[in-house]
Amino acid sequence: MKRDIALLRHMLATIAYRGGKAIRNAPEGFGNFRAEGSLNTPLLLLAHIGDLIEWTHLWCQGEEQSYKISAPLEWSAEVQRFHAALAAFDEYLASGGELRGKVDVPCWL
C-alpha cells in the first residue's frame, strides 16, 4: 500500500507541475479560447480536471459518491481550485490516509 500511495503522490505532483506550467501566466481571455473545431475551452477542461481530482480524492477515502460535473468558475478561481484539489488530495495521502476505493485493483488504476 505504501508503494501505491507513493506512486499516486508522484502522479499528483506530475499533474501539478505539468498542469501548472500549462496555465501559469495565461493571457487575459485564455480560459474562454476555443480553437476551431474544438468542443471545449481551457476553462471547461480545467473544471473537468478539478472535478476528476476531487472525485478521486473522495473515492480513495472510501466515500461512494457519483461523479459530479461542476459549473465552471471564473478562470482564476478554477486555477485556485485545481491547485487546492491537488494539495488536499496529497495532504490526505501524506497523512497516512488509506486507499479505500472499493474495487479489486488499487484505486489509481
Short mmCIF file of C-alpha atoms in Angstrom, two decimals:
data_model
loop_
_atom_site.label_atom_id
_atom_site.label_comp_id
_atom_site.label_asym_id
_atom_site.label_seq_id
_atom_site.Cartn_x
_atom_site.Cartn_y
_atom_site.Cartn_z
CA MET A 1 0.00 0.00 0.00
CA LYS A 2 2.86 2.42 0.74
CA ARG A 3 4.17 1.90 -2.78
CA ASP A 4 0.71 2.61 -4.24
CA ILE A 5 0.43 5.81 -2.22
CA ALA A 6 3.94 6.90 -3.20
CA LEU A 7 3.12 6.33 -6.87
CA LEU A 8 -0.18 8.18 -6.60
CA ARG A 9 1.55 11.12 -4.87
CA HIS A 10 4.11 11.18 -7.67
CA MET A 11 1.30 11.25 -10.24
CA LEU A 12 -0.37 14.14 -8.40
CA ALA A 13 2.94 16.03 -8.33
CA THR A 14 3.32 15.46 -12.07
CA ILE A 15 -0.20 16.76 -12.73
CA ALA A 16 0.52 19.79 -10.54
CA TYR A 17 3.80 20.51 -12.32
CA ARG A 18 2.64 19.93 -15.90
CA GLY A 19 -0.81 21.41 -15.40
CA GLY A 20 0.57 24.38 -13.50
CA LYS A 21 3.10 25.03 -16.23
CA ALA A 22 0.37 24.98 -18.89
CA ILE A 23 -1.86 27.50 -17.10
CA ARG A 24 0.74 29.75 -15.43
CA ASN A 25 0.68 33.33 -16.69
CA ALA A 26 -2.12 32.57 -19.13
CA PRO A 27 -3.09 35.69 -21.08
CA GLU A 28 -6.36 37.51 -20.49
CA GLY A 29 -9.22 35.58 -22.05
CA PHE A 30 -7.28 32.30 -22.29
CA GLY A 31 -9.92 30.37 -20.35
CA ASN A 32 -12.54 31.14 -22.98
CA PHE A 33 -10.36 30.48 -26.01
CA ARG A 34 -11.90 27.99 -28.40
CA ALA A 35 -9.78 26.63 -31.23
CA GLU A 36 -11.57 25.98 -34.50
CA GLY A 37 -13.26 22.60 -34.36
CA SER A 38 -12.72 22.11 -30.62
CA LEU A 39 -15.54 21.22 -28.28
CA ASN A 40 -14.12 22.65 -25.07
CA THR A 41 -12.41 25.74 -23.80
CA PRO A 42 -9.44 25.69 -21.40
CA LEU A 43 -11.88 26.76 -18.66
CA LEU A 44 -14.16 23.77 -19.26
CA LEU A 45 -11.19 21.40 -19.39
CA LEU A 46 -9.72 22.76 -16.15
CA ALA A 47 -13.12 22.49 -14.43
CA HIS A 48 -13.35 18.87 -15.60
CA ILE A 49 -9.86 18.10 -14.27
CA GLY A 50 -10.83 19.68 -10.94
CA ASP A 51 -13.96 17.51 -10.79
CA LEU A 52 -11.91 14.38 -11.50
CA ILE A 53 -9.32 15.17 -8.83
CA GLU A 54 -11.96 15.93 -6.20
CA TRP A 55 -13.98 12.81 -7.06
CA THR A 56 -10.88 10.59 -6.99
CA HIS A 57 -9.87 12.04 -3.62
CA LEU A 58 -13.31 11.23 -2.16
CA TRP A 59 -13.35 7.80 -3.78
CA CYS A 60 -9.93 6.90 -2.38
CA GLN A 61 -11.20 7.92 1.06
CA GLY A 62 -13.94 5.33 0.63
CA GLU A 63 -16.78 7.76 0.01
CA GLU A 64 -19.07 6.32 -2.60
CA GLN A 65 -20.28 9.34 -4.46
CA SER A 66 -21.40 9.85 -8.01
CA TYR A 67 -19.14 11.89 -10.22
CA LYS A 68 -20.43 15.44 -10.45
CA ILE A 69 -19.97 17.96 -13.21
CA SER A 70 -19.43 21.38 -11.69
CA ALA A 71 -20.38 24.62 -13.37
CA PRO A 72 -17.06 26.25 -14.28
CA LEU A 73 -15.90 29.08 -12.06
CA GLU A 74 -14.14 32.19 -13.34
CA TRP A 75 -10.64 31.36 -14.69
CA SER A 76 -8.56 32.42 -11.67
CA ALA A 77 -10.95 30.61 -9.32
CA GLU A 78 -10.67 27.41 -11.39
CA VAL A 79 -6.88 27.70 -11.28
CA GLN A 80 -7.05 28.03 -7.48
CA ARG A 81 -9.46 25.09 -7.29
CA PHE A 82 -7.11 22.95 -9.39
CA HIS A 83 -4.17 23.60 -7.05
CA ALA A 84 -6.30 23.29 -3.90
CA ALA A 85 -7.76 19.95 -5.01
CA LEU A 86 -4.30 18.55 -5.72
CA ALA A 87 -2.96 19.84 -2.39
CA ALA A 88 -5.90 18.43 -0.39
CA PHE A 89 -5.56 15.01 -2.02
CA ASP A 90 -1.80 14.96 -1.48
CA GLU A 91 -2.20 16.04 2.16
CA TYR A 92 -4.62 13.19 2.71
CA LEU A 93 -2.17 10.68 1.24
CA ALA A 94 0.81 12.18 3.11
CA SER A 95 -1.08 11.91 6.42
CA GLY A 96 -1.23 8.14 6.09
CA GLY A 97 -4.68 8.09 4.57
CA GLU A 98 -5.59 4.72 3.15
CA LEU A 99 -6.76 3.96 -0.36
CA ARG A 100 -10.27 2.71 0.29
CA GLY A 101 -11.83 2.69 -3.17
CA LYS A 102 -13.99 -0.42 -3.49
CA VAL A 103 -12.53 -2.38 -6.39
CA ASP A 104 -10.23 -5.35 -6.74
CA VAL A 105 -7.32 -3.26 -8.02
CA PRO A 106 -5.54 -0.26 -6.49
CA CYS A 107 -7.66 2.89 -6.83
CA TRP A 108 -5.07 4.62 -9.01
CA LEU A 109 -5.52 2.18 -11.90
#
